[in-house]
């Protein structure tokens, strides 16, 4: 969607390797989120950020870390990828609760072999 | 944590007909928002419609409308005059006014039959 981009769009990596996914926004929104989407589970929150250097864990944060050094960038890192982390990863941004709704990136399909 | 339940993994509808997708949620909050998102095969998540819990009037966006039953914690999506382009996965989502984390249902895959 306009104003938010994710990279890469697809990635295949080997078990045990580190992987970093990038989310970049041009909307200057305060909140940024990382979700993973798996069949039968919908979207589940991994981590979110409510400002530069301010992050918090979601319900499925084990094995993931995040960083936000600038308002526009939110990075998701898999320190040592496992096959259970094969998924589609979505970044989302929000201006705040009162506005409501997220704007989503186009997703990254990550395959860990 | 709040839970959102979509009990229909798959639904189908004839083109030009009407279909209703179900969603229930569990919360102790009184002020919150509910959303329906559409995910076509392109994978892009698209906001379809949103409802504020304090509003009794059901939200409507063109062919899309909701039936919001706050006491029953039910939030169904009605698609009228279904079109081929409506074929997608549909997700129901909940957001408390006191939080900023969305909770999603597991999705309903809608097929539109020509």
mmCIF file of C-alpha atoms in Angstrom:
data_model
loop_
_atom_site.group_PDB
_atom_site.id
_atom_site.type_symbol
_atom_site.label_atom_id
_atom_site.label_comp_id
_atom_site.label_asym_id
_atom_site.label_seq_id
_atom_site.Cartn_x
_atom_site.Cartn_y
_atom_site.Cartn_z
ATOM 1 C CA UNK A 1 0.000 0.000 0.000
ATOM 2 C CA UNK A 2 1.085 3.558 -0.568
ATOM 3 C CA UNK A 3 3.247 4.848 2.282
ATOM 4 C CA UNK A 4 4.492 1.500 3.528
ATOM 5 C CA UNK A 5 6.885 -0.907 1.896
ATOM 6 C CA UNK A 6 8.298 -4.231 2.986
ATOM 7 C CA UNK A 7 11.443 -5.872 1.765
ATOM 8 C CA UNK A 8 12.148 -8.426 0.568
ATOM 9 C CA UNK A 9 8.873 -9.689 -0.879
ATOM 10 C CA UNK A 10 10.094 -13.282 -0.939
ATOM 11 C CA UNK A 11 13.012 -14.976 0.763
ATOM 12 C CA UNK A 12 14.265 -18.520 1.116
ATOM 13 C CA UNK A 13 16.831 -19.150 3.795
ATOM 14 C CA UNK A 14 18.470 -22.071 5.542
ATOM 15 C CA UNK A 15 17.829 -23.227 9.071
ATOM 16 C CA UNK A 16 20.135 -21.539 11.556
ATOM 17 C CA UNK A 17 20.864 -18.439 9.498
ATOM 18 C CA UNK A 18 19.947 -14.919 10.634
ATOM 19 C CA UNK A 19 17.287 -13.086 8.653
ATOM 20 C CA UNK A 20 16.212 -9.453 8.760
ATOM 21 C CA UNK A 21 12.996 -8.137 7.281
ATOM 22 C CA UNK A 22 12.530 -4.440 6.741
ATOM 23 C CA UNK A 23 9.474 -2.235 6.968
ATOM 24 C CA UNK A 24 9.662 1.340 5.764
ATOM 25 C CA UNK A 25 6.935 3.978 6.052
ATOM 26 C CA UNK A 26 6.596 7.479 4.711
ATOM 27 C CA UNK A 27 3.482 8.387 6.732
ATOM 28 C CA UNK A 28 5.296 9.435 9.931
ATOM 29 C CA UNK A 29 2.952 7.169 11.917
ATOM 30 C CA UNK A 30 3.841 6.495 15.521
ATOM 31 C CA UNK A 31 2.869 2.840 15.708
ATOM 32 C CA UNK A 32 4.414 0.024 13.711
ATOM 33 C CA UNK A 33 3.705 -3.682 13.974
ATOM 34 C CA UNK A 34 4.989 -7.024 12.807
ATOM 35 C CA UNK A 35 2.500 -9.866 12.329
ATOM 36 C CA UNK A 36 2.853 -13.355 11.002
ATOM 37 C CA UNK A 37 0.101 -15.064 9.048
ATOM 38 C CA UNK A 38 -0.336 -18.825 9.134
ATOM 39 C CA UNK A 39 -3.221 -20.990 7.930
ATOM 40 C CA UNK A 40 -5.716 -21.618 10.696
ATOM 41 C CA UNK A 41 -4.243 -18.887 12.890
ATOM 42 C CA UNK A 42 -5.051 -15.671 11.110
ATOM 43 C CA UNK A 43 -2.601 -12.889 11.903
ATOM 44 C CA UNK A 44 -0.689 -12.961 15.161
ATOM 45 C CA UNK A 45 1.314 -10.123 16.634
ATOM 46 C CA UNK A 46 5.056 -10.647 16.964
ATOM 47 C CA UNK A 47 6.293 -7.237 18.150
ATOM 48 C CA UNK A 48 5.174 -3.676 17.923
ATOM 49 C CA UNK A 49 6.680 -0.233 18.352
ATOM 50 C CA UNK A 50 5.102 2.926 19.751
ATOM 51 C CA UNK A 51 8.028 5.202 18.998
ATOM 52 C CA UNK A 52 11.718 5.331 18.208
ATOM 53 C CA UNK A 53 13.504 2.785 20.399
ATOM 54 C CA UNK A 54 10.181 1.923 22.095
ATOM 55 C CA UNK A 55 9.086 -1.624 21.394
ATOM 56 C CA UNK A 56 7.080 -4.347 23.073
ATOM 57 C CA UNK A 57 6.389 -8.024 22.624
ATOM 58 C CA UNK A 58 3.317 -9.560 21.090
ATOM 59 C CA UNK A 59 1.844 -13.011 21.582
ATOM 60 C CA UNK A 60 4.366 -14.900 19.410
ATOM 61 C CA UNK A 61 7.634 -13.053 20.053
ATOM 62 C CA UNK A 62 9.906 -16.025 20.870
ATOM 63 C CA UNK A 63 12.742 -16.282 18.364
ATOM 64 C CA UNK A 64 12.252 -12.733 17.057
ATOM 65 C CA UNK A 65 13.755 -9.364 17.864
ATOM 66 C CA UNK A 66 12.996 -5.903 16.524
ATOM 67 C CA UNK A 67 14.605 -2.528 16.285
ATOM 68 C CA UNK A 68 13.375 0.943 15.490
ATOM 69 C CA UNK A 69 16.131 3.532 15.278
ATOM 70 C CA UNK A 70 14.154 5.900 13.056
ATOM 71 C CA UNK A 71 10.456 6.694 12.853
ATOM 72 C CA UNK A 72 10.253 5.350 9.330
ATOM 73 C CA UNK A 73 12.000 1.992 9.751
ATOM 74 C CA UNK A 74 11.039 -1.078 11.765
ATOM 75 C CA UNK A 75 13.239 -4.147 11.420
ATOM 76 C CA UNK A 76 12.318 -7.718 12.325
ATOM 77 C CA UNK A 77 15.197 -10.128 12.919
ATOM 78 C CA UNK A 78 15.145 -13.875 13.194
ATOM 79 C CA UNK A 79 18.418 -14.542 14.986
ATOM 80 C CA UNK A 80 18.568 -18.205 13.953
ATOM 81 C CA UNK A 81 15.798 -19.153 11.575
ATOM 82 C CA UNK A 82 13.829 -22.361 12.152
ATOM 83 C CA UNK A 83 11.341 -24.168 9.933
ATOM 84 C CA UNK A 84 8.520 -23.139 12.283
ATOM 85 C CA UNK A 85 9.196 -19.553 11.259
ATOM 86 C CA UNK A 86 8.210 -20.267 7.673
ATOM 87 C CA UNK A 87 5.322 -17.863 7.256
ATOM 88 C CA UNK A 88 4.057 -14.711 5.623
ATOM 89 C CA UNK A 89 5.120 -11.637 7.571
ATOM 90 C CA UNK A 90 3.163 -8.412 7.488
ATOM 91 C CA UNK A 91 4.165 -5.004 8.673
ATOM 92 C CA UNK A 92 1.443 -2.532 9.590
ATOM 93 C CA UNK A 93 1.337 1.105 10.616
ATOM 94 C CA UNK A 94 -1.148 3.186 12.542
ATOM 95 C CA UNK A 95 -1.440 6.818 13.523
ATOM 96 C CA UNK A 96 -3.155 5.874 16.760
ATOM 97 C CA UNK A 97 -6.222 4.309 18.293
ATOM 98 C CA UNK A 98 -8.605 7.185 17.648
ATOM 99 C CA UNK A 99 -8.003 6.982 13.934
ATOM 100 C CA UNK A 100 -8.501 3.251 13.869
ATOM 101 C CA UNK A 101 -7.436 0.730 11.319
ATOM 102 C CA UNK A 102 -4.058 -0.336 10.124
ATOM 103 C CA UNK A 103 -2.342 0.195 6.822
ATOM 104 C CA UNK A 104 -0.584 -2.998 5.833
ATOM 105 C CA UNK A 105 2.480 -3.658 3.785
ATOM 106 C CA UNK A 106 2.318 -6.200 0.995
ATOM 107 C CA UNK A 107 3.893 -8.946 3.073
ATOM 108 C CA UNK A 108 7.069 -11.027 2.951
ATOM 109 C CA UNK A 109 6.858 -14.739 2.267
ATOM 110 C CA UNK A 110 9.693 -16.365 4.189
ATOM 111 C CA UNK A 111 10.603 -19.999 3.677
ATOM 112 C CA UNK A 112 13.097 -21.658 5.996
ATOM 113 C CA UNK A 113 14.525 -24.891 4.569
ATOM 114 C CA UNK B 1 -6.480 -11.570 25.830
ATOM 115 C CA UNK B 2 -9.374 -10.855 23.579
ATOM 116 C CA UNK B 3 -10.429 -13.575 21.150
ATOM 117 C CA UNK B 4 -12.053 -13.254 17.773
ATOM 118 C CA UNK B 5 -13.806 -16.258 16.259
ATOM 119 C CA UNK B 6 -14.742 -16.828 12.659
ATOM 120 C CA UNK B 7 -16.550 -20.144 12.573
ATOM 121 C CA UNK B 8 -16.811 -20.429 8.789
ATOM 122 C CA UNK B 9 -13.441 -21.376 7.273
ATOM 123 C CA UNK B 10 -14.967 -21.365 3.776
ATOM 124 C CA UNK B 11 -18.037 -19.863 2.177
ATOM 125 C CA UNK B 12 -19.318 -19.669 -1.381
ATOM 126 C CA UNK B 13 -21.860 -17.458 -3.087
ATOM 127 C CA UNK B 14 -23.343 -17.155 -6.542
ATOM 128 C CA UNK B 15 -22.473 -14.018 -8.432
ATOM 129 C CA UNK B 16 -25.035 -11.245 -7.780
ATOM 130 C CA UNK B 17 -26.336 -12.997 -4.647
ATOM 131 C CA UNK B 18 -25.889 -11.988 -1.002
ATOM 132 C CA UNK B 19 -23.631 -13.683 1.529
ATOM 133 C CA UNK B 20 -23.071 -13.145 5.243
ATOM 134 C CA UNK B 21 -19.808 -13.876 7.020
ATOM 135 C CA UNK B 22 -19.936 -14.430 10.770
ATOM 136 C CA UNK B 23 -17.671 -13.129 13.500
ATOM 137 C CA UNK B 24 -17.936 -13.251 17.270
ATOM 138 C CA UNK B 25 -15.566 -11.805 19.814
ATOM 139 C CA UNK B 26 -14.938 -11.903 23.502
ATOM 140 C CA UNK B 27 -14.094 -8.800 25.509
ATOM 141 C CA UNK B 28 -14.743 -7.148 28.835
ATOM 142 C CA UNK B 29 -14.187 -3.696 27.340
ATOM 143 C CA UNK B 30 -17.099 -1.400 26.595
ATOM 144 C CA UNK B 31 -15.360 0.844 24.078
ATOM 145 C CA UNK B 32 -13.711 -0.729 21.076
ATOM 146 C CA UNK B 33 -13.574 -0.943 17.304
ATOM 147 C CA UNK B 34 -14.332 -3.802 14.955
ATOM 148 C CA UNK B 35 -13.057 -4.230 11.419
ATOM 149 C CA UNK B 36 -13.380 -6.432 8.388
ATOM 150 C CA UNK B 37 -10.309 -6.825 6.189
ATOM 151 C CA UNK B 38 -10.194 -8.414 2.751
ATOM 152 C CA UNK B 39 -7.134 -10.324 1.504
ATOM 153 C CA UNK B 40 -7.268 -11.210 -2.204
ATOM 154 C CA UNK B 41 -4.729 -13.594 -3.775
ATOM 155 C CA UNK B 42 -2.341 -10.648 -4.157
ATOM 156 C CA UNK B 43 -1.891 -10.925 -0.369
ATOM 157 C CA UNK B 44 -2.619 -7.247 0.209
ATOM 158 C CA UNK B 45 -4.753 -6.541 3.302
ATOM 159 C CA UNK B 46 -7.554 -4.131 2.435
ATOM 160 C CA UNK B 47 -9.840 -2.460 4.952
ATOM 161 C CA UNK B 48 -13.456 -3.160 4.011
ATOM 162 C CA UNK B 49 -15.453 -1.627 6.826
ATOM 163 C CA UNK B 50 -15.133 -0.462 10.398
ATOM 164 C CA UNK B 51 -17.569 -0.142 13.317
ATOM 165 C CA UNK B 52 -17.215 1.847 16.528
ATOM 166 C CA UNK B 53 -18.787 0.007 19.426
ATOM 167 C CA UNK B 54 -20.396 3.147 20.864
ATOM 168 C CA UNK B 55 -22.355 3.657 17.636
ATOM 169 C CA UNK B 56 -25.610 1.734 17.479
ATOM 170 C CA UNK B 57 -26.015 2.313 13.774
ATOM 171 C CA UNK B 58 -24.558 -0.420 11.613
ATOM 172 C CA UNK B 59 -21.758 0.680 9.285
ATOM 173 C CA UNK B 60 -22.271 0.518 5.524
ATOM 174 C CA UNK B 61 -19.837 0.912 2.645
ATOM 175 C CA UNK B 62 -21.525 0.501 -0.742
ATOM 176 C CA UNK B 63 -22.322 -3.230 -1.111
ATOM 177 C CA UNK B 64 -20.793 -4.071 2.268
ATOM 178 C CA UNK B 65 -22.685 -3.727 5.524
ATOM 179 C CA UNK B 66 -22.406 -5.107 9.010
ATOM 180 C CA UNK B 67 -24.825 -6.419 11.587
ATOM 181 C CA UNK B 68 -23.343 -5.360 14.908
ATOM 182 C CA UNK B 69 -24.956 -6.938 17.970
ATOM 183 C CA UNK B 70 -23.028 -5.573 20.947
ATOM 184 C CA UNK B 71 -24.811 -7.570 23.637
ATOM 185 C CA UNK B 72 -24.280 -10.785 21.709
ATOM 186 C CA UNK B 73 -20.707 -9.762 20.770
ATOM 187 C CA UNK B 74 -21.421 -10.516 17.168
ATOM 188 C CA UNK B 75 -20.175 -8.652 14.101
ATOM 189 C CA UNK B 76 -21.217 -10.162 10.775
ATOM 190 C CA UNK B 77 -20.407 -8.859 7.314
ATOM 191 C CA UNK B 78 -23.025 -8.857 4.565
ATOM 192 C CA UNK B 79 -21.926 -8.603 0.956
ATOM 193 C CA UNK B 80 -24.731 -7.746 -1.437
ATOM 194 C CA UNK B 81 -24.709 -8.243 -5.210
ATOM 195 C CA UNK B 82 -21.547 -10.350 -4.950
ATOM 196 C CA UNK B 83 -18.969 -9.840 -7.650
ATOM 197 C CA UNK B 84 -16.114 -12.021 -8.854
ATOM 198 C CA UNK B 85 -13.692 -9.500 -7.403
ATOM 199 C CA UNK B 86 -15.092 -10.150 -3.925
ATOM 200 C CA UNK B 87 -13.434 -13.570 -3.876
ATOM 201 C CA UNK B 88 -10.846 -13.380 -1.115
ATOM 202 C CA UNK B 89 -10.011 -14.257 2.463
ATOM 203 C CA UNK B 90 -11.908 -12.081 4.915
ATOM 204 C CA UNK B 91 -10.621 -11.339 8.396
ATOM 205 C CA UNK B 92 -12.558 -9.938 11.308
ATOM 206 C CA UNK B 93 -10.485 -7.858 13.741
ATOM 207 C CA UNK B 94 -10.952 -6.257 17.152
ATOM 208 C CA UNK B 95 -9.215 -3.240 18.665
ATOM 209 C CA UNK B 96 -9.873 -2.028 22.191
ATOM 210 C CA UNK B 97 -9.944 1.720 22.667
ATOM 211 C CA UNK B 98 -7.554 1.287 25.595
ATOM 212 C CA UNK B 99 -4.997 -0.668 23.591
ATOM 213 C CA UNK B 100 -3.324 -0.577 20.235
ATOM 214 C CA UNK B 101 -3.075 -4.251 19.417
ATOM 215 C CA UNK B 102 -5.426 -5.754 16.884
ATOM 216 C CA UNK B 103 -6.796 -9.247 17.424
ATOM 217 C CA UNK B 104 -7.693 -11.135 14.273
ATOM 218 C CA UNK B 105 -9.960 -14.063 13.576
ATOM 219 C CA UNK B 106 -8.690 -17.025 11.589
ATOM 220 C CA UNK B 107 -10.374 -15.881 8.398
ATOM 221 C CA UNK B 108 -13.124 -16.991 6.026
ATOM 222 C CA UNK B 109 -12.263 -17.885 2.452
ATOM 223 C CA UNK B 110 -15.001 -16.618 0.129
ATOM 224 C CA UNK B 111 -15.501 -18.117 -3.322
ATOM 225 C CA UNK B 112 -17.747 -16.362 -5.836
ATOM 226 C CA UNK B 113 -19.310 -18.700 -8.375
ATOM 227 C CA UNK B 114 -20.005 -17.224 -11.830
#
